[in-house]
Amino acid sequence: MSTLMIFEHPLNERIRTLLRLEHLFGQLDHFVPQPSPWAARAAIGALLEIADIVACADVRNELLKELDRHIAILNRLAHQRGVDPGMLADVVGNLEAAVADLQEVSGSLGRRAREDDFLKTILHRVSIPGGTCSFDLPHFHSWLLQPPDVRQAGFTGWLSDLRPASAAIQLVLSLIRTSARPQSMLAGRGLFQEALDPQVPLQMLCIGLDPAACVYPEISGHHNRFNIRFMHAWPDGRSTPCQEDIPFNLTCCVL
């Protein structure tokens, strides 16, 4: 699977939100350590999007529910044959630590970023094309030209009440991704459909494709059925439905 392109598709709103936040935290963690002012701009953009998502969705409670669900599932596995009790205890301990860290955050997640006056001035301009130029936001321009350690200190403060959520998201999604084994499938004439058992609610689909095939999946799904239509990605940017059979790996993540 490590040599394949992986495409993920959430099957409920909670996982959709967690995947979006994971994407933004990944962008943030990529750009924050870099000394370039352009990297700091990109990191600020990701931070503002994270703060917006956690303000609109009850992310803390959703994460706590998801962590508690995983703890309950794993505890039920404790006495099954073939289960390594030491490894299981470590995983459950990590989940319980994530719960404790989230519960220790005072106030709402992202409050420090949302209530920061400096970030508010940037937020009011980001929806305007080119609205964060130096002449529009001289304060922001001045901050971008500060030494990297000054900017690092700012990010450390703004992220202090978001880091427990980032760690919990990584833990939850890692367990979900590894909850099932990939199966080799074939999409006849580029189309694959499968019915789902409503008694076994899936969390996410993972599609693995050979990069040399130059195709990508368009996925739609709900609790009863999912459909995958494979598309050719042409060098000029066009895409067309595949008419040939497409081999792929499918992982139905159920944990």
PDB file of C-alpha atoms in Angstrom:
ATOM      1  CA  MET A   1       0.000   0.000   0.000  1.00  0.00           C
ATOM      2  CA  SER A   2       2.904   2.384   0.594  1.00  0.00           C
ATOM      3  CA  THR A   3       3.601   2.578  -3.162  1.00  0.00           C
ATOM      4  CA  LEU A   4      -0.003   3.359  -4.068  1.00  0.00           C
ATOM      5  CA  MET A   5      -1.850   6.646  -4.243  1.00  0.00           C
ATOM      6  CA  ILE A   6      -4.416   6.665  -1.433  1.00  0.00           C
ATOM      7  CA  PHE A   7      -7.771   8.424  -1.749  1.00  0.00           C
ATOM      8  CA  GLU A   8      -9.989   8.590   1.331  1.00  0.00           C
ATOM      9  CA  HIS A   9     -13.723   9.189   1.522  1.00  0.00           C
ATOM     10  CA  PRO A  10     -15.567   9.768   4.839  1.00  0.00           C
ATOM     11  CA  LEU A  11     -18.943   8.112   5.333  1.00  0.00           C
ATOM     12  CA  ASN A  12     -20.262  10.344   8.114  1.00  0.00           C
ATOM     13  CA  GLU A  13     -20.045  14.008   9.082  1.00  0.00           C
ATOM     14  CA  ARG A  14     -17.797  13.423  12.101  1.00  0.00           C
ATOM     15  CA  ILE A  15     -15.065  11.745  10.060  1.00  0.00           C
ATOM     16  CA  ARG A  16     -15.459  14.379   7.330  1.00  0.00           C
ATOM     17  CA  THR A  17     -14.699  17.113   9.875  1.00  0.00           C
ATOM     18  CA  LEU A  18     -11.752  15.207  11.352  1.00  0.00           C
ATOM     19  CA  LEU A  19     -10.206  14.633   7.922  1.00  0.00           C
ATOM     20  CA  ARG A  20     -10.508  18.321   7.072  1.00  0.00           C
ATOM     21  CA  LEU A  21      -8.868  19.292  10.346  1.00  0.00           C
ATOM     22  CA  GLU A  22      -6.093  16.726   9.860  1.00  0.00           C
ATOM     23  CA  HIS A  23      -5.427  18.240   6.412  1.00  0.00           C
ATOM     24  CA  LEU A  24      -5.197  21.760   7.848  1.00  0.00           C
ATOM     25  CA  PHE A  25      -3.033  20.731  10.813  1.00  0.00           C
ATOM     26  CA  GLY A  26      -0.706  19.012   8.354  1.00  0.00           C
ATOM     27  CA  GLN A  27      -0.437  22.211   6.324  1.00  0.00           C
ATOM     28  CA  LEU A  28       0.137  24.203   9.498  1.00  0.00           C
ATOM     29  CA  ASP A  29       2.847  21.871  10.808  1.00  0.00           C
ATOM     30  CA  HIS A  30       4.587  21.946   7.431  1.00  0.00           C
ATOM     31  CA  PHE A  31       4.821  25.734   7.226  1.00  0.00           C
ATOM     32  CA  VAL A  32       5.234  26.855  10.866  1.00  0.00           C
ATOM     33  CA  PRO A  33       8.876  25.668  11.253  1.00  0.00           C
ATOM     34  CA  GLN A  34       9.971  27.330   8.017  1.00  0.00           C
ATOM     35  CA  PRO A  35      11.698  30.731   8.344  1.00  0.00           C
ATOM     36  CA  SER A  36      10.208  32.278   5.197  1.00  0.00           C
ATOM     37  CA  PRO A  37       7.536  35.002   5.582  1.00  0.00           C
ATOM     38  CA  TRP A  38       5.637  33.273   2.763  1.00  0.00           C
ATOM     39  CA  ALA A  39       5.530  30.089   4.848  1.00  0.00           C
ATOM     40  CA  ALA A  40       4.232  32.113   7.800  1.00  0.00           C
ATOM     41  CA  ARG A  41       1.473  33.498   5.569  1.00  0.00           C
ATOM     42  CA  ALA A  42       0.433  29.977   4.573  1.00  0.00           C
ATOM     43  CA  ALA A  43       0.501  28.848   8.214  1.00  0.00           C
ATOM     44  CA  ILE A  44      -1.688  31.776   9.274  1.00  0.00           C
ATOM     45  CA  GLY A  45      -4.187  30.838   6.577  1.00  0.00           C
ATOM     46  CA  ALA A  46      -4.386  27.257   7.844  1.00  0.00           C
ATOM     47  CA  LEU A  47      -4.707  28.444  11.459  1.00  0.00           C
ATOM     48  CA  LEU A  48      -7.636  30.738  10.613  1.00  0.00           C
ATOM     49  CA  GLU A  49      -9.413  27.893   8.792  1.00  0.00           C
ATOM     50  CA  ILE A  50      -8.898  25.547  11.750  1.00  0.00           C
ATOM     51  CA  ALA A  51     -10.260  28.167  14.155  1.00  0.00           C
ATOM     52  CA  ASP A  52     -13.291  28.634  11.894  1.00  0.00           C
ATOM     53  CA  ILE A  53     -14.060  24.895  11.733  1.00  0.00           C
ATOM     54  CA  VAL A  54     -13.774  24.306  15.480  1.00  0.00           C
ATOM     55  CA  ALA A  55     -15.976  27.354  16.095  1.00  0.00           C
ATOM     56  CA  CYS A  56     -18.748  26.012  13.850  1.00  0.00           C
ATOM     57  CA  ALA A  57     -18.572  22.334  14.834  1.00  0.00           C
ATOM     58  CA  ASP A  58     -18.596  20.947  18.375  1.00  0.00           C
ATOM     59  CA  VAL A  59     -15.225  19.334  17.717  1.00  0.00           C
ATOM     60  CA  ARG A  60     -14.270  18.756  21.356  1.00  0.00           C
ATOM     61  CA  ASN A  61     -17.425  16.758  22.148  1.00  0.00           C
ATOM     62  CA  GLU A  62     -17.281  14.911  18.826  1.00  0.00           C
ATOM     63  CA  LEU A  63     -13.683  13.918  19.534  1.00  0.00           C
ATOM     64  CA  LEU A  64     -14.516  12.845  23.087  1.00  0.00           C
ATOM     65  CA  LYS A  65     -17.369  10.676  21.778  1.00  0.00           C
ATOM     66  CA  GLU A  66     -15.069   9.124  19.189  1.00  0.00           C
ATOM     67  CA  LEU A  67     -12.322   8.456  21.750  1.00  0.00           C
ATOM     68  CA  ASP A  68     -14.796   6.917  24.202  1.00  0.00           C
ATOM     69  CA  ARG A  69     -16.190   4.734  21.408  1.00  0.00           C
ATOM     70  CA  HIS A  70     -12.729   3.424  20.571  1.00  0.00           C
ATOM     71  CA  ILE A  71     -11.935   2.770  24.239  1.00  0.00           C
ATOM     72  CA  ALA A  72     -15.145   0.756  24.633  1.00  0.00           C
ATOM     73  CA  ILE A  73     -14.480  -1.280  21.470  1.00  0.00           C
ATOM     74  CA  LEU A  74     -10.898  -2.069  22.452  1.00  0.00           C
ATOM     75  CA  ASN A  75     -11.853  -3.011  26.005  1.00  0.00           C
ATOM     76  CA  ARG A  76     -14.298  -5.561  24.585  1.00  0.00           C
ATOM     77  CA  LEU A  77     -11.394  -7.126  22.680  1.00  0.00           C
ATOM     78  CA  ALA A  78      -9.245  -7.577  25.788  1.00  0.00           C
ATOM     79  CA  HIS A  79     -10.113 -11.242  26.373  1.00  0.00           C
ATOM     80  CA  GLN A  80     -10.268 -12.426  22.774  1.00  0.00           C
ATOM     81  CA  ARG A  81      -7.744 -14.956  21.541  1.00  0.00           C
ATOM     82  CA  GLY A  82      -4.807 -13.575  19.605  1.00  0.00           C
ATOM     83  CA  VAL A  83      -4.959 -10.138  21.192  1.00  0.00           C
ATOM     84  CA  ASP A  84      -1.688  -8.827  22.651  1.00  0.00           C
ATOM     85  CA  PRO A  85      -2.760  -7.506  26.083  1.00  0.00           C
ATOM     86  CA  GLY A  86       0.295  -5.289  26.441  1.00  0.00           C
ATOM     87  CA  MET A  87      -0.163  -3.620  23.076  1.00  0.00           C
ATOM     88  CA  LEU A  88      -3.897  -3.236  23.694  1.00  0.00           C
ATOM     89  CA  ALA A  89      -3.238  -1.620  27.079  1.00  0.00           C
ATOM     90  CA  ASP A  90      -0.832   0.854  25.456  1.00  0.00           C
ATOM     91  CA  VAL A  91      -3.384   1.888  22.846  1.00  0.00           C
ATOM     92  CA  VAL A  92      -6.161   2.260  25.415  1.00  0.00           C
ATOM     93  CA  GLY A  93      -3.779   4.259  27.613  1.00  0.00           C
ATOM     94  CA  ASN A  94      -3.044   6.613  24.712  1.00  0.00           C
ATOM     95  CA  LEU A  95      -6.765   7.081  24.091  1.00  0.00           C
ATOM     96  CA  GLU A  96      -7.428   7.796  27.768  1.00  0.00           C
ATOM     97  CA  ALA A  97      -4.562  10.308  27.832  1.00  0.00           C
ATOM     98  CA  ALA A  98      -6.058  12.057  24.785  1.00  0.00           C
ATOM     99  CA  VAL A  99      -9.400  12.282  26.591  1.00  0.00           C
ATOM    100  CA  ALA A 100      -7.734  13.810  29.649  1.00  0.00           C
ATOM    101  CA  ASP A 101      -5.809  16.343  27.561  1.00  0.00           C
ATOM    102  CA  LEU A 102      -8.969  17.476  25.779  1.00  0.00           C
ATOM    103  CA  GLN A 103     -10.868  17.804  29.040  1.00  0.00           C
ATOM    104  CA  GLU A 104      -8.097  19.969  30.487  1.00  0.00           C
ATOM    105  CA  VAL A 105      -8.453  22.629  27.779  1.00  0.00           C
ATOM    106  CA  SER A 106     -10.175  25.616  29.378  1.00  0.00           C
ATOM    107  CA  GLY A 107     -12.834  27.270  27.266  1.00  0.00           C
ATOM    108  CA  SER A 108     -13.615  26.302  23.685  1.00  0.00           C
ATOM    109  CA  LEU A 109     -11.069  24.892  21.270  1.00  0.00           C
ATOM    110  CA  GLY A 110      -9.357  27.597  19.214  1.00  0.00           C
ATOM    111  CA  ARG A 111     -10.480  30.377  21.548  1.00  0.00           C
ATOM    112  CA  ARG A 112      -7.010  31.915  21.766  1.00  0.00           C
ATOM    113  CA  ALA A 113      -6.788  32.279  17.984  1.00  0.00           C
ATOM    114  CA  ARG A 114     -10.370  33.494  17.531  1.00  0.00           C
ATOM    115  CA  GLU A 115     -10.098  36.135  20.271  1.00  0.00           C
ATOM    116  CA  ASP A 116      -6.681  37.464  19.228  1.00  0.00           C
ATOM    117  CA  ASP A 117      -7.054  41.039  17.898  1.00  0.00           C
ATOM    118  CA  PHE A 118      -4.097  40.661  15.537  1.00  0.00           C
ATOM    119  CA  LEU A 119      -5.593  37.568  13.890  1.00  0.00           C
ATOM    120  CA  LYS A 120      -9.020  39.205  13.735  1.00  0.00           C
ATOM    121  CA  THR A 121      -7.643  41.990  11.539  1.00  0.00           C
ATOM    122  CA  ILE A 122      -6.206  39.377   9.149  1.00  0.00           C
ATOM    123  CA  LEU A 123      -9.425  37.345   9.149  1.00  0.00           C
ATOM    124  CA  HIS A 124     -11.416  40.383   8.017  1.00  0.00           C
ATOM    125  CA  ARG A 125      -9.197  40.711   4.921  1.00  0.00           C
ATOM    126  CA  VAL A 126      -8.525  37.131   3.797  1.00  0.00           C
ATOM    127  CA  SER A 127     -11.794  36.843   1.862  1.00  0.00           C
ATOM    128  CA  ILE A 128     -10.745  39.807  -0.336  1.00  0.00           C
ATOM    129  CA  PRO A 129      -8.494  38.808  -3.269  1.00  0.00           C
ATOM    130  CA  GLY A 130      -5.062  40.170  -2.417  1.00  0.00           C
ATOM    131  CA  GLY A 131      -6.533  41.723   0.713  1.00  0.00           C
ATOM    132  CA  THR A 132      -3.564  40.942   2.949  1.00  0.00           C
ATOM    133  CA  CYS A 133      -1.007  43.006   0.988  1.00  0.00           C
ATOM    134  CA  SER A 134       1.469  45.070   2.974  1.00  0.00           C
ATOM    135  CA  PHE A 135      -0.445  48.335   2.329  1.00  0.00           C
ATOM    136  CA  ASP A 136      -3.726  46.733   3.493  1.00  0.00           C
ATOM    137  CA  LEU A 137      -2.289  45.211   6.668  1.00  0.00           C
ATOM    138  CA  PRO A 138       0.950  46.983   7.635  1.00  0.00           C
ATOM    139  CA  HIS A 139       0.806  45.371  11.096  1.00  0.00           C
ATOM    140  CA  PHE A 140       0.738  41.920   9.491  1.00  0.00           C
ATOM    141  CA  HIS A 141       3.557  42.922   7.132  1.00  0.00           C
ATOM    142  CA  SER A 142       5.633  44.068  10.101  1.00  0.00           C
ATOM    143  CA  TRP A 143       4.998  40.782  11.944  1.00  0.00           C
ATOM    144  CA  LEU A 144       5.992  38.732   8.901  1.00  0.00           C
ATOM    145  CA  LEU A 145       9.352  40.522   8.825  1.00  0.00           C
ATOM    146  CA  GLN A 146      10.103  39.754  12.475  1.00  0.00           C
ATOM    147  CA  PRO A 147      12.740  37.095  13.296  1.00  0.00           C
ATOM    148  CA  PRO A 148      11.428  33.532  12.905  1.00  0.00           C
ATOM    149  CA  ASP A 149      11.569  32.880  16.651  1.00  0.00           C
ATOM    150  CA  VAL A 150       9.147  35.771  17.238  1.00  0.00           C
ATOM    151  CA  ARG A 151       6.665  34.267  14.796  1.00  0.00           C
ATOM    152  CA  GLN A 152       7.204  30.812  16.326  1.00  0.00           C
ATOM    153  CA  ALA A 153       6.262  32.205  19.747  1.00  0.00           C
ATOM    154  CA  GLY A 154       3.049  33.583  18.280  1.00  0.00           C
ATOM    155  CA  PHE A 155       2.055  30.240  16.789  1.00  0.00           C
ATOM    156  CA  THR A 156       2.903  28.454  20.048  1.00  0.00           C
ATOM    157  CA  GLY A 157       0.439  30.654  21.910  1.00  0.00           C
ATOM    158  CA  TRP A 158      -2.341  30.511  19.340  1.00  0.00           C
ATOM    159  CA  LEU A 159      -2.091  26.730  19.072  1.00  0.00           C
ATOM    160  CA  SER A 160      -1.887  25.966  22.781  1.00  0.00           C
ATOM    161  CA  ASP A 161      -5.587  25.057  23.058  1.00  0.00           C
ATOM    162  CA  LEU A 162      -5.632  23.275  19.693  1.00  0.00           C
ATOM    163  CA  ARG A 163      -2.733  20.841  20.077  1.00  0.00           C
ATOM    164  CA  PRO A 164      -4.719  18.343  22.201  1.00  0.00           C
ATOM    165  CA  ALA A 165      -7.315  18.206  19.412  1.00  0.00           C
ATOM    166  CA  SER A 166      -4.630  17.701  16.766  1.00  0.00           C
ATOM    167  CA  ALA A 167      -3.101  14.809  18.720  1.00  0.00           C
ATOM    168  CA  ALA A 168      -6.517  13.205  19.320  1.00  0.00           C
ATOM    169  CA  ILE A 169      -7.431  13.482  15.629  1.00  0.00           C
ATOM    170  CA  GLN A 170      -4.185  11.782  14.606  1.00  0.00           C
ATOM    171  CA  LEU A 171      -4.803   8.964  17.090  1.00  0.00           C
ATOM    172  CA  VAL A 172      -8.436   8.389  16.084  1.00  0.00           C
ATOM    173  CA  LEU A 173      -7.784   8.440  12.337  1.00  0.00           C
ATOM    174  CA  SER A 174      -4.754   6.178  12.701  1.00  0.00           C
ATOM    175  CA  LEU A 175      -6.875   3.547  14.474  1.00  0.00           C
ATOM    176  CA  ILE A 176      -9.646   3.841  11.870  1.00  0.00           C
ATOM    177  CA  ARG A 177      -7.220   3.513   8.946  1.00  0.00           C
ATOM    178  CA  THR A 178      -5.630   0.375  10.383  1.00  0.00           C
ATOM    179  CA  SER A 179      -8.915  -1.258  11.416  1.00  0.00           C
ATOM    180  CA  ALA A 180      -9.219  -3.318   8.213  1.00  0.00           C
ATOM    181  CA  ARG A 181      -7.025  -4.884   5.567  1.00  0.00           C
ATOM    182  CA  PRO A 182      -7.038  -3.694   1.934  1.00  0.00           C
ATOM    183  CA  GLN A 183      -8.762  -5.990  -0.545  1.00  0.00           C
ATOM    184  CA  SER A 184      -7.908  -6.278  -4.249  1.00  0.00           C
ATOM    185  CA  MET A 185     -10.872  -5.212  -6.394  1.00  0.00           C
ATOM    186  CA  LEU A 186     -11.683  -4.643 -10.056  1.00  0.00           C
ATOM    187  CA  ALA A 187     -13.926  -1.868 -11.342  1.00  0.00           C
ATOM    188  CA  GLY A 188     -15.563  -3.141 -14.535  1.00  0.00           C
ATOM    189  CA  ARG A 189     -15.440  -0.416 -17.190  1.00  0.00           C
ATOM    190  CA  GLY A 190     -14.297   1.998 -14.496  1.00  0.00           C
ATOM    191  CA  LEU A 191     -17.333   1.611 -12.230  1.00  0.00           C
ATOM    192  CA  PHE A 192     -17.596  -0.110  -8.864  1.00  0.00           C
ATOM    193  CA  GLN A 193     -20.687  -0.336  -6.641  1.00  0.00           C
ATOM    194  CA  GLU A 194     -21.251  -2.141  -3.387  1.00  0.00           C
ATOM    195  CA  ALA A 195     -24.079  -2.399  -0.880  1.00  0.00           C
ATOM    196  CA  LEU A 196     -23.304  -1.906   2.805  1.00  0.00           C
ATOM    197  CA  ASP A 197     -24.612  -3.662   5.873  1.00  0.00           C
ATOM    198  CA  PRO A 198     -26.457  -0.969   7.884  1.00  0.00           C
ATOM    199  CA  GLN A 199     -25.728  -2.973  11.035  1.00  0.00           C
ATOM    200  CA  VAL A 200     -21.968  -2.492  10.508  1.00  0.00           C
ATOM    201  CA  PRO A 201     -21.514   1.266  10.099  1.00  0.00           C
ATOM    202  CA  LEU A 202     -18.395   2.075   8.115  1.00  0.00           C
ATOM    203  CA  GLN A 203     -16.361   5.148   8.988  1.00  0.00           C
ATOM    204  CA  MET A 204     -14.292   5.657   5.844  1.00  0.00           C
ATOM    205  CA  LEU A 205     -13.270   4.171   2.506  1.00  0.00           C
ATOM    206  CA  CYS A 206      -9.630   4.072   1.392  1.00  0.00           C
ATOM    207  CA  ILE A 207      -8.879   3.545  -2.296  1.00  0.00           C
ATOM    208  CA  GLY A 208      -5.348   2.548  -3.371  1.00  0.00           C
ATOM    209  CA  LEU A 209      -4.308   3.102  -7.006  1.00  0.00           C
ATOM    210  CA  ASP A 210      -1.150   2.612  -9.030  1.00  0.00           C
ATOM    211  CA  PRO A 211       0.201   6.138  -9.751  1.00  0.00           C
ATOM    212  CA  ALA A 212       1.260   4.995 -13.245  1.00  0.00           C
ATOM    213  CA  ALA A 213      -2.377   4.447 -14.186  1.00  0.00           C
ATOM    214  CA  CYS A 214      -3.065   8.224 -14.095  1.00  0.00           C
ATOM    215  CA  VAL A 215      -6.605   7.727 -12.834  1.00  0.00           C
ATOM    216  CA  TYR A 216      -8.484   8.960  -9.793  1.00  0.00           C
ATOM    217  CA  PRO A 217     -11.765   7.954  -8.124  1.00  0.00           C
ATOM    218  CA  GLU A 218     -14.936   9.974  -7.734  1.00  0.00           C
ATOM    219  CA  ILE A 219     -16.624   8.486  -4.678  1.00  0.00           C
ATOM    220  CA  SER A 220     -20.157   8.876  -3.374  1.00  0.00           C
ATOM    221  CA  GLY A 221     -21.574   6.949  -0.488  1.00  0.00           C
ATOM    222  CA  HIS A 222     -23.912   6.733   2.479  1.00  0.00           C
ATOM    223  CA  HIS A 223     -24.847   4.122   5.064  1.00  0.00           C
ATOM    224  CA  ASN A 224     -26.496   1.767   2.513  1.00  0.00           C
ATOM    225  CA  ARG A 225     -24.266   1.874  -0.583  1.00  0.00           C
ATOM    226  CA  PHE A 226     -21.218   3.464  -2.139  1.00  0.00           C
ATOM    227  CA  ASN A 227     -20.245   4.063  -5.756  1.00  0.00           C
ATOM    228  CA  ILE A 228     -16.804   4.635  -7.272  1.00  0.00           C
ATOM    229  CA  ARG A 229     -16.355   6.036 -10.766  1.00  0.00           C
ATOM    230  CA  PHE A 230     -12.760   6.072 -11.975  1.00  0.00           C
ATOM    231  CA  MET A 231     -11.647   8.975 -14.149  1.00  0.00           C
ATOM    232  CA  HIS A 232      -8.651   9.438 -16.425  1.00  0.00           C
ATOM    233  CA  ALA A 233      -6.504  12.444 -15.473  1.00  0.00           C
ATOM    234  CA  TRP A 234      -4.983  13.773 -18.691  1.00  0.00           C
ATOM    235  CA  PRO A 235      -1.844  15.971 -18.781  1.00  0.00           C
ATOM    236  CA  ASP A 236      -3.806  18.959 -20.133  1.00  0.00           C
ATOM    237  CA  GLY A 237      -6.060  18.976 -17.059  1.00  0.00           C
ATOM    238  CA  ARG A 238      -9.034  17.266 -18.689  1.00  0.00           C
ATOM    239  CA  SER A 239     -10.674  14.245 -17.104  1.00  0.00           C
ATOM    240  CA  THR A 240     -12.840  11.587 -18.750  1.00  0.00           C
ATOM    241  CA  PRO A 241     -14.590   8.473 -17.383  1.00  0.00           C
ATOM    242  CA  CYS A 242     -12.581   5.274 -17.676  1.00  0.00           C
ATOM    243  CA  GLN A 243     -14.057   2.699 -20.013  1.00  0.00           C
ATOM    244  CA  GLU A 244     -11.582  -0.077 -19.223  1.00  0.00           C
ATOM    245  CA  ASP A 245     -11.382  -2.297 -16.125  1.00  0.00           C
ATOM    246  CA  ILE A 246      -9.462  -0.642 -13.282  1.00  0.00           C
ATOM    247  CA  PRO A 247      -7.718  -2.722 -10.571  1.00  0.00           C
ATOM    248  CA  PHE A 248      -7.551  -1.072  -7.166  1.00  0.00           C
ATOM    249  CA  ASN A 249      -7.246  -1.745  -3.452  1.00  0.00           C
ATOM    250  CA  LEU A 250     -10.257  -1.080  -1.238  1.00  0.00           C
ATOM    251  CA  THR A 251     -10.166  -0.732   2.537  1.00  0.00           C
ATOM    252  CA  CYS A 252     -13.510  -0.438   4.350  1.00  0.00           C
ATOM    253  CA  CYS A 253     -12.590   1.105   7.693  1.00  0.00           C
ATOM    254  CA  VAL A 254     -15.132   0.022  10.265  1.00  0.00           C
ATOM    255  CA  LEU A 255     -13.611   0.641  13.720  1.00  0.00           C
TER     256      LEU A 255
END
